[in-house]
Short mmCIF file of N, CA and C in Angstrom, two decimals:
data_model
loop_
_atom_site.label_atom_id
_atom_site.label_comp_id
_atom_site.label_asym_id
_atom_site.label_seq_id
_atom_site.Cartn_x
_atom_site.Cartn_y
_atom_site.Cartn_z
N MET O 1342 11.27 -28.74 59.05
CA MET O 1342 10.25 -27.79 59.35
C MET O 1342 10.40 -27.37 60.81
N THR O 1343 10.31 -26.07 61.05
CA THR O 1343 10.48 -25.53 62.40
C THR O 1343 9.14 -25.11 62.97
N ARG O 1344 8.95 -25.43 64.22
CA ARG O 1344 7.72 -25.03 64.90
C ARG O 1344 8.08 -24.05 66.01
N THR O 1345 7.27 -23.04 66.15
CA THR O 1345 7.48 -22.13 67.27
C THR O 1345 6.51 -22.52 68.38
N ALA O 1346 7.03 -22.51 69.57
CA ALA O 1346 6.20 -22.88 70.71
C ALA O 1346 5.39 -21.68 71.17
N THR O 1347 4.12 -21.88 71.29
CA THR O 1347 3.25 -20.83 71.83
C THR O 1347 2.45 -21.41 72.97
N ALA O 1348 2.16 -20.57 73.92
CA ALA O 1348 1.35 -21.02 75.05
C ALA O 1348 -0.07 -21.24 74.58
N PRO O 1349 -0.68 -22.31 75.01
CA PRO O 1349 -2.06 -22.54 74.60
C PRO O 1349 -2.97 -21.45 75.18
N VAL O 1350 -3.84 -20.95 74.34
CA VAL O 1350 -4.78 -19.93 74.77
C VAL O 1350 -6.11 -20.61 75.00
N ARG O 1351 -6.60 -20.48 76.22
CA ARG O 1351 -7.87 -21.09 76.55
C ARG O 1351 -8.98 -20.33 75.83
N PRO O 1352 -9.85 -21.03 75.12
CA PRO O 1352 -10.91 -20.32 74.41
C PRO O 1352 -11.85 -19.62 75.39
N THR O 1353 -12.30 -18.47 74.98
CA THR O 1353 -13.21 -17.70 75.81
C THR O 1353 -14.59 -18.33 75.74
N THR O 1354 -15.15 -18.60 76.89
CA THR O 1354 -16.49 -19.15 76.95
C THR O 1354 -17.40 -18.16 77.64
N ALA O 1355 -18.68 -18.44 77.60
CA ALA O 1355 -19.65 -17.56 78.26
C ALA O 1355 -19.35 -17.45 79.75
N SER O 1356 -18.90 -18.55 80.37
CA SER O 1356 -18.62 -18.50 81.80
C SER O 1356 -17.39 -17.65 82.10
N ASP O 1357 -16.44 -17.55 81.17
CA ASP O 1357 -15.28 -16.68 81.35
C ASP O 1357 -15.68 -15.21 81.21
N GLN O 1358 -16.64 -14.95 80.37
CA GLN O 1358 -17.02 -13.57 80.11
C GLN O 1358 -17.88 -12.97 81.22
N THR O 1359 -18.66 -13.76 81.90
CA THR O 1359 -19.58 -13.23 82.90
C THR O 1359 -18.87 -12.46 84.02
N PRO O 1360 -17.81 -13.00 84.63
CA PRO O 1360 -17.13 -12.21 85.67
C PRO O 1360 -16.56 -10.89 85.14
N ARG O 1361 -16.05 -10.92 83.90
CA ARG O 1361 -15.52 -9.69 83.31
C ARG O 1361 -16.64 -8.69 83.05
N ARG O 1362 -17.78 -9.17 82.63
CA ARG O 1362 -18.92 -8.28 82.36
C ARG O 1362 -19.44 -7.65 83.65
N VAL O 1363 -19.48 -8.42 84.72
CA VAL O 1363 -19.92 -7.88 86.01
C VAL O 1363 -18.94 -6.80 86.46
N PHE O 1364 -17.65 -7.08 86.35
CA PHE O 1364 -16.63 -6.10 86.72
C PHE O 1364 -16.76 -4.84 85.86
N ALA O 1365 -16.95 -5.03 84.56
CA ALA O 1365 -17.09 -3.88 83.66
C ALA O 1365 -18.34 -3.07 84.01
N ALA O 1366 -19.42 -3.74 84.38
CA ALA O 1366 -20.65 -3.04 84.76
C ALA O 1366 -20.43 -2.23 86.05
N LEU O 1367 -19.80 -2.84 87.04
CA LEU O 1367 -19.56 -2.14 88.30
C LEU O 1367 -18.63 -0.94 88.11
N THR O 1368 -17.55 -1.13 87.37
CA THR O 1368 -16.64 -0.01 87.15
C THR O 1368 -17.26 1.02 86.21
N GLY O 1369 -18.10 0.58 85.29
CA GLY O 1369 -18.81 1.52 84.43
C GLY O 1369 -19.77 2.39 85.23
N LEU O 1370 -20.47 1.79 86.19
CA LEU O 1370 -21.35 2.57 87.06
C LEU O 1370 -20.54 3.53 87.95
N ALA O 1371 -19.38 3.07 88.40
CA ALA O 1371 -18.51 3.97 89.17
C ALA O 1371 -18.05 5.13 88.29
N ALA O 1372 -17.75 4.85 87.03
CA ALA O 1372 -17.36 5.92 86.10
C ALA O 1372 -18.49 6.92 85.91
N LEU O 1373 -19.71 6.42 85.82
CA LEU O 1373 -20.86 7.31 85.70
C LEU O 1373 -21.00 8.19 86.95
N ALA O 1374 -20.83 7.60 88.11
CA ALA O 1374 -20.88 8.38 89.35
C ALA O 1374 -19.79 9.44 89.37
N ILE O 1375 -18.61 9.09 88.89
CA ILE O 1375 -17.50 10.05 88.85
C ILE O 1375 -17.81 11.17 87.86
N LEU O 1376 -18.38 10.82 86.73
CA LEU O 1376 -18.79 11.84 85.76
C LEU O 1376 -19.81 12.80 86.37
N LEU O 1377 -20.78 12.23 87.08
CA LEU O 1377 -21.79 13.07 87.73
C LEU O 1377 -21.17 13.96 88.81
N GLN O 1378 -20.08 13.52 89.41
CA GLN O 1378 -19.37 14.37 90.36
C GLN O 1378 -19.01 15.72 89.74
N GLY O 1379 -18.57 15.67 88.50
CA GLY O 1379 -18.23 16.91 87.80
C GLY O 1379 -19.45 17.79 87.59
N LEU O 1380 -20.58 17.18 87.28
CA LEU O 1380 -21.82 17.95 87.10
C LEU O 1380 -22.23 18.60 88.41
N TRP O 1381 -22.22 17.83 89.50
CA TRP O 1381 -22.62 18.39 90.80
C TRP O 1381 -21.63 19.47 91.24
N ALA O 1382 -20.36 19.29 90.97
CA ALA O 1382 -19.37 20.31 91.33
C ALA O 1382 -19.65 21.60 90.57
N GLY O 1383 -20.00 21.47 89.31
CA GLY O 1383 -20.33 22.66 88.53
C GLY O 1383 -21.52 23.40 89.09
N LYS O 1384 -22.48 22.65 89.63
CA LYS O 1384 -23.67 23.29 90.20
C LYS O 1384 -23.33 24.11 91.45
N PHE O 1385 -22.41 23.62 92.28
CA PHE O 1385 -22.11 24.42 93.47
C PHE O 1385 -20.97 25.41 93.26
N LEU O 1386 -20.12 25.16 92.29
CA LEU O 1386 -19.06 26.13 92.02
C LEU O 1386 -19.59 27.40 91.37
N GLU O 1387 -20.77 27.33 90.75
CA GLU O 1387 -21.34 28.52 90.16
C GLU O 1387 -21.73 29.56 91.22
N HIS O 1388 -21.81 29.10 92.49
CA HIS O 1388 -22.12 30.03 93.58
C HIS O 1388 -20.86 30.73 94.09
N ASP O 1389 -19.71 30.37 93.55
CA ASP O 1389 -18.43 31.05 93.78
C ASP O 1389 -18.16 31.39 95.24
N GLY O 1390 -18.03 30.37 96.04
CA GLY O 1390 -17.62 30.57 97.43
C GLY O 1390 -18.76 30.76 98.41
N ALA O 1391 -19.99 30.92 97.96
CA ALA O 1391 -21.12 31.08 98.86
C ALA O 1391 -21.63 29.70 99.25
N ARG O 1392 -20.96 29.09 100.24
CA ARG O 1392 -21.26 27.71 100.61
C ARG O 1392 -22.69 27.52 101.08
N ASP O 1393 -23.27 28.52 101.73
CA ASP O 1393 -24.65 28.38 102.21
C ASP O 1393 -25.61 28.23 101.04
N ALA O 1394 -25.39 28.96 99.96
CA ALA O 1394 -26.26 28.89 98.79
C ALA O 1394 -26.08 27.58 98.04
N ALA O 1395 -24.91 26.97 98.19
CA ALA O 1395 -24.60 25.75 97.44
C ALA O 1395 -24.66 24.49 98.29
N GLY O 1396 -25.13 24.61 99.53
CA GLY O 1396 -25.10 23.50 100.48
C GLY O 1396 -25.73 22.22 99.97
N ASN O 1397 -26.89 22.32 99.31
CA ASN O 1397 -27.55 21.12 98.82
C ASN O 1397 -26.72 20.41 97.76
N TRP O 1398 -26.12 21.18 96.85
CA TRP O 1398 -25.31 20.56 95.79
C TRP O 1398 -24.03 19.96 96.36
N ILE O 1399 -23.50 20.56 97.40
CA ILE O 1399 -22.31 20.00 98.04
C ILE O 1399 -22.66 18.65 98.66
N GLU O 1400 -23.84 18.55 99.27
CA GLU O 1400 -24.30 17.28 99.85
C GLU O 1400 -24.51 16.22 98.77
N VAL O 1401 -25.11 16.63 97.65
CA VAL O 1401 -25.31 15.70 96.52
C VAL O 1401 -23.95 15.21 96.02
N HIS O 1402 -23.00 16.12 95.89
CA HIS O 1402 -21.64 15.81 95.44
C HIS O 1402 -20.99 14.79 96.39
N ALA O 1403 -21.13 15.02 97.70
CA ALA O 1403 -20.53 14.13 98.69
C ALA O 1403 -21.20 12.75 98.67
N THR O 1404 -22.52 12.73 98.58
CA THR O 1404 -23.24 11.45 98.55
C THR O 1404 -22.87 10.65 97.31
N ASP O 1405 -22.78 11.33 96.18
CA ASP O 1405 -22.39 10.65 94.94
C ASP O 1405 -20.97 10.11 95.05
N GLY O 1406 -20.10 10.83 95.76
CA GLY O 1406 -18.75 10.32 95.98
C GLY O 1406 -18.76 9.03 96.78
N GLU O 1407 -19.65 8.96 97.77
CA GLU O 1407 -19.77 7.73 98.55
C GLU O 1407 -20.29 6.58 97.70
N VAL O 1408 -21.21 6.88 96.80
CA VAL O 1408 -21.73 5.86 95.88
C VAL O 1408 -20.59 5.35 94.98
N ALA O 1409 -19.79 6.27 94.46
CA ALA O 1409 -18.66 5.89 93.60
C ALA O 1409 -17.68 5.01 94.36
N ILE O 1410 -17.40 5.35 95.60
CA ILE O 1410 -16.48 4.53 96.42
C ILE O 1410 -17.07 3.14 96.62
N ALA O 1411 -18.35 3.06 96.93
CA ALA O 1411 -18.98 1.75 97.15
C ALA O 1411 -18.92 0.90 95.89
N LEU O 1412 -19.22 1.49 94.74
CA LEU O 1412 -19.18 0.73 93.48
C LEU O 1412 -17.76 0.26 93.16
N ALA O 1413 -16.78 1.14 93.36
CA ALA O 1413 -15.39 0.76 93.11
C ALA O 1413 -14.94 -0.34 94.07
N ALA O 1414 -15.35 -0.23 95.33
CA ALA O 1414 -14.99 -1.27 96.31
C ALA O 1414 -15.63 -2.61 95.93
N LEU O 1415 -16.89 -2.59 95.52
CA LEU O 1415 -17.55 -3.82 95.08
C LEU O 1415 -16.83 -4.43 93.87
N ALA O 1416 -16.45 -3.58 92.92
CA ALA O 1416 -15.73 -4.06 91.74
C ALA O 1416 -14.39 -4.68 92.14
N THR O 1417 -13.72 -4.05 93.08
CA THR O 1417 -12.42 -4.57 93.53
C THR O 1417 -12.59 -5.91 94.23
N ILE O 1418 -13.56 -6.02 95.10
CA ILE O 1418 -13.83 -7.29 95.79
C ILE O 1418 -14.18 -8.37 94.77
N TRP O 1419 -15.01 -8.01 93.80
CA TRP O 1419 -15.39 -8.96 92.74
C TRP O 1419 -14.13 -9.42 91.99
N ALA O 1420 -13.26 -8.47 91.66
CA ALA O 1420 -12.04 -8.82 90.92
C ALA O 1420 -11.14 -9.73 91.74
N VAL O 1421 -11.03 -9.47 93.02
CA VAL O 1421 -10.17 -10.29 93.87
C VAL O 1421 -10.66 -11.74 93.92
N PHE O 1422 -11.98 -11.92 94.01
CA PHE O 1422 -12.51 -13.27 94.16
C PHE O 1422 -12.83 -13.97 92.84
N ARG O 1423 -13.21 -13.23 91.82
CA ARG O 1423 -13.65 -13.87 90.57
C ARG O 1423 -12.69 -13.66 89.40
N LEU O 1424 -11.83 -12.66 89.49
CA LEU O 1424 -10.91 -12.36 88.38
C LEU O 1424 -9.47 -12.32 88.87
N ARG O 1425 -9.17 -13.16 89.83
CA ARG O 1425 -7.84 -13.19 90.44
C ARG O 1425 -6.73 -13.33 89.39
N HIS O 1426 -7.01 -14.06 88.32
CA HIS O 1426 -6.02 -14.30 87.27
C HIS O 1426 -5.77 -13.04 86.43
N ARG O 1427 -6.62 -12.04 86.54
CA ARG O 1427 -6.44 -10.77 85.80
C ARG O 1427 -5.89 -9.71 86.75
N ARG O 1428 -4.59 -9.78 86.97
CA ARG O 1428 -3.93 -8.84 87.90
C ARG O 1428 -4.17 -7.40 87.50
N ASP O 1429 -4.26 -7.12 86.18
CA ASP O 1429 -4.49 -5.76 85.74
C ASP O 1429 -5.81 -5.21 86.28
N LEU O 1430 -6.84 -6.06 86.33
CA LEU O 1430 -8.14 -5.62 86.81
C LEU O 1430 -8.16 -5.52 88.34
N VAL O 1431 -7.49 -6.44 89.00
CA VAL O 1431 -7.42 -6.38 90.47
C VAL O 1431 -6.69 -5.12 90.89
N ILE O 1432 -5.53 -4.89 90.30
CA ILE O 1432 -4.74 -3.70 90.66
C ILE O 1432 -5.49 -2.43 90.25
N GLY O 1433 -6.10 -2.44 89.08
CA GLY O 1433 -6.86 -1.28 88.65
C GLY O 1433 -8.01 -0.96 89.58
N GLY O 1434 -8.71 -2.00 90.06
CA GLY O 1434 -9.81 -1.80 91.01
C GLY O 1434 -9.31 -1.21 92.32
N VAL O 1435 -8.18 -1.72 92.81
CA VAL O 1435 -7.60 -1.20 94.05
C VAL O 1435 -7.19 0.26 93.86
N VAL O 1436 -6.55 0.57 92.74
CA VAL O 1436 -6.13 1.95 92.47
C VAL O 1436 -7.34 2.87 92.42
N LEU O 1437 -8.39 2.45 91.72
CA LEU O 1437 -9.59 3.28 91.63
C LEU O 1437 -10.19 3.53 93.01
N THR O 1438 -10.30 2.50 93.81
CA THR O 1438 -10.89 2.64 95.14
C THR O 1438 -10.05 3.55 96.03
N VAL O 1439 -8.74 3.34 96.04
CA VAL O 1439 -7.85 4.16 96.87
C VAL O 1439 -7.89 5.62 96.43
N LEU O 1440 -7.86 5.86 95.12
CA LEU O 1440 -7.93 7.24 94.63
C LEU O 1440 -9.25 7.90 95.00
N LEU O 1441 -10.34 7.15 94.94
CA LEU O 1441 -11.64 7.71 95.32
C LEU O 1441 -11.68 8.06 96.81
N VAL O 1442 -11.13 7.20 97.65
CA VAL O 1442 -11.08 7.49 99.09
C VAL O 1442 -10.22 8.73 99.34
N LEU O 1443 -9.07 8.81 98.67
CA LEU O 1443 -8.21 10.00 98.80
C LEU O 1443 -8.94 11.26 98.34
N GLU O 1444 -9.64 11.16 97.23
CA GLU O 1444 -10.39 12.29 96.69
C GLU O 1444 -11.48 12.73 97.68
N ALA O 1445 -12.18 11.77 98.27
CA ALA O 1445 -13.22 12.10 99.25
C ALA O 1445 -12.61 12.74 100.49
N TYR O 1446 -11.46 12.26 100.91
CA TYR O 1446 -10.78 12.84 102.07
C TYR O 1446 -10.39 14.29 101.80
N VAL O 1447 -9.80 14.53 100.65
CA VAL O 1447 -9.41 15.90 100.28
C VAL O 1447 -10.66 16.79 100.18
N GLY O 1448 -11.72 16.27 99.57
CA GLY O 1448 -12.96 17.03 99.48
C GLY O 1448 -13.53 17.36 100.85
N GLY O 1449 -13.43 16.42 101.77
CA GLY O 1449 -13.89 16.66 103.13
C GLY O 1449 -13.08 17.75 103.81
N LEU O 1450 -11.77 17.76 103.57
CA LEU O 1450 -10.94 18.82 104.14
C LEU O 1450 -11.34 20.19 103.58
N ILE O 1451 -11.66 20.22 102.30
CA ILE O 1451 -12.06 21.49 101.67
C ILE O 1451 -13.36 21.99 102.29
N VAL O 1452 -14.36 21.12 102.41
CA VAL O 1452 -15.68 21.55 102.89
C VAL O 1452 -15.72 21.69 104.41
N ASP O 1453 -15.27 20.68 105.12
CA ASP O 1453 -15.41 20.67 106.58
C ASP O 1453 -14.40 21.56 107.29
N ASP O 1454 -13.19 21.59 106.78
CA ASP O 1454 -12.13 22.37 107.45
C ASP O 1454 -11.81 23.67 106.74
N GLY O 1455 -12.51 23.96 105.65
CA GLY O 1455 -12.31 25.22 104.94
C GLY O 1455 -10.95 25.33 104.26
N LYS O 1456 -10.36 24.21 103.89
CA LYS O 1456 -9.04 24.23 103.25
C LYS O 1456 -9.20 24.36 101.74
N ASP O 1457 -9.66 25.51 101.31
CA ASP O 1457 -9.87 25.77 99.89
C ASP O 1457 -8.58 25.69 99.08
N SER O 1458 -7.44 25.81 99.75
CA SER O 1458 -6.16 25.71 99.05
C SER O 1458 -5.93 24.33 98.46
N LEU O 1459 -6.72 23.33 98.87
CA LEU O 1459 -6.57 21.97 98.33
C LEU O 1459 -7.36 21.75 97.04
N THR O 1460 -8.16 22.75 96.64
CA THR O 1460 -8.94 22.61 95.41
C THR O 1460 -8.06 22.34 94.19
N PRO O 1461 -6.88 22.98 94.06
CA PRO O 1461 -6.02 22.66 92.91
C PRO O 1461 -5.48 21.23 92.92
N LEU O 1462 -5.58 20.52 94.02
CA LEU O 1462 -5.25 19.10 94.08
C LEU O 1462 -6.51 18.26 93.78
N HIS O 1463 -7.63 18.70 94.31
CA HIS O 1463 -8.89 17.96 94.21
C HIS O 1463 -9.36 17.81 92.76
N ILE O 1464 -9.29 18.85 92.00
CA ILE O 1464 -9.83 18.81 90.63
C ILE O 1464 -8.96 17.96 89.69
N PRO O 1465 -7.63 18.13 89.66
CA PRO O 1465 -6.83 17.23 88.79
C PRO O 1465 -6.92 15.76 89.22
N LEU O 1466 -7.05 15.52 90.53
CA LEU O 1466 -7.22 14.15 90.99
C LEU O 1466 -8.53 13.57 90.46
N ALA O 1467 -9.56 14.41 90.36
CA ALA O 1467 -10.83 13.97 89.79
C ALA O 1467 -10.67 13.59 88.32
N LEU O 1468 -9.85 14.33 87.59
CA LEU O 1468 -9.61 14.01 86.19
C LEU O 1468 -8.85 12.69 86.04
N LEU O 1469 -7.89 12.46 86.92
CA LEU O 1469 -7.16 11.19 86.93
C LEU O 1469 -8.13 10.04 87.23
N LEU O 1470 -9.01 10.26 88.19
CA LEU O 1470 -10.02 9.26 88.52
C LEU O 1470 -10.89 8.92 87.32
N MET O 1471 -11.28 9.92 86.58
CA MET O 1471 -12.12 9.69 85.40
C MET O 1471 -11.37 8.84 84.39
N ALA O 1472 -10.09 9.11 84.20
CA ALA O 1472 -9.30 8.33 83.25
C ALA O 1472 -9.23 6.86 83.68
N VAL O 1473 -8.96 6.61 84.95
CA VAL O 1473 -8.87 5.23 85.44
C VAL O 1473 -10.24 4.55 85.33
N ALA O 1474 -11.29 5.29 85.68
CA ALA O 1474 -12.64 4.71 85.67
C ALA O 1474 -13.12 4.40 84.25
N VAL O 1475 -12.65 5.12 83.26
CA VAL O 1475 -13.02 4.83 81.87
C VAL O 1475 -12.18 3.67 81.34
N TRP O 1476 -10.91 3.62 81.72
CA TRP O 1476 -10.00 2.58 81.24
C TRP O 1476 -10.40 1.20 81.74
N LEU O 1477 -10.81 1.10 83.01
CA LEU O 1477 -11.08 -0.22 83.60
C LEU O 1477 -12.17 -1.02 82.89
N PRO O 1478 -13.35 -0.46 82.61
CA PRO O 1478 -14.35 -1.28 81.91
C PRO O 1478 -13.90 -1.73 80.53
N PHE O 1479 -13.17 -0.88 79.83
CA PHE O 1479 -12.65 -1.28 78.51
C PHE O 1479 -11.63 -2.39 78.65
N ARG O 1480 -10.79 -2.30 79.65
CA ARG O 1480 -9.78 -3.33 79.89
C ARG O 1480 -10.45 -4.66 80.24
N ALA O 1481 -11.52 -4.58 81.04
CA ALA O 1481 -12.25 -5.79 81.42
C ALA O 1481 -12.89 -6.45 80.21
N GLY O 1482 -13.21 -5.68 79.18
CA GLY O 1482 -13.82 -6.23 77.98
C GLY O 1482 -12.86 -7.05 77.15
N GLN O 1483 -11.57 -6.88 77.37
CA GLN O 1483 -10.58 -7.67 76.64
C GLN O 1483 -10.39 -9.01 77.33
N ASP O 1484 -10.29 -10.08 76.54
CA ASP O 1484 -9.98 -11.34 77.20
C ASP O 1484 -8.48 -11.40 77.46
N ARG O 1485 -8.05 -12.38 78.17
CA ARG O 1485 -6.67 -12.47 78.65
C ARG O 1485 -5.65 -12.41 77.51
N ALA O 1486 -5.89 -13.11 76.43
CA ALA O 1486 -4.95 -13.13 75.31
C ALA O 1486 -4.84 -11.74 74.69
N GLU O 1487 -5.97 -11.05 74.52
CA GLU O 1487 -5.94 -9.69 73.97
C GLU O 1487 -5.20 -8.74 74.86
N SER O 1488 -5.44 -8.82 76.18
CA SER O 1488 -4.79 -7.89 77.09
C SER O 1488 -3.28 -8.12 77.15
N LEU O 1489 -2.85 -9.37 77.05
CA LEU O 1489 -1.42 -9.65 77.05
C LEU O 1489 -0.76 -9.12 75.78
N SER O 1490 -1.39 -9.31 74.62
CA SER O 1490 -0.80 -8.79 73.38
C SER O 1490 -0.82 -7.28 73.35
N ALA O 1491 -1.82 -6.66 73.96
CA ALA O 1491 -1.87 -5.19 74.01
C ALA O 1491 -0.75 -4.64 74.88
N ASP O 1492 -0.38 -5.37 75.95
CA ASP O 1492 0.71 -4.94 76.83
C ASP O 1492 2.06 -5.05 76.13
N ARG O 1493 2.21 -6.00 75.23
CA ARG O 1493 3.50 -6.21 74.58
C ARG O 1493 3.74 -5.24 73.44
N SER O 1494 2.69 -4.68 72.86
CA SER O 1494 2.89 -3.79 71.71
C SER O 1494 3.04 -2.36 72.12
#
């Protein structure tokens, strides 16, 4: 009789799930903030270049961006200290945070320096951010064994 060697899989316990749930909640809230970014952008883009008429919505958009950065940074710090063994979540948190900072920088150049030519970079970057922000909470919901088998298939 032949036996195949498999690595022992540690059973998931409530204590294993709590750090993942916290990470999923933080990244989920960041995803919500990113989604709202699109709503606020729609509110000021309807003014079609009249920045004075859209000033309040631009401020709301910027403030929400700062909230999204803070939530992503908190999620990343949480992942580094509590989910160190889940490199996918640590790297994903770092990517989300860095992309949000880049997005805010580009947005600042558009508003503060009048570099409207960067808008075609700003909007697709926002869509990429949304994809990462939606993927991370779902990835956090998988336990280690599930995430490893998902990577292999």
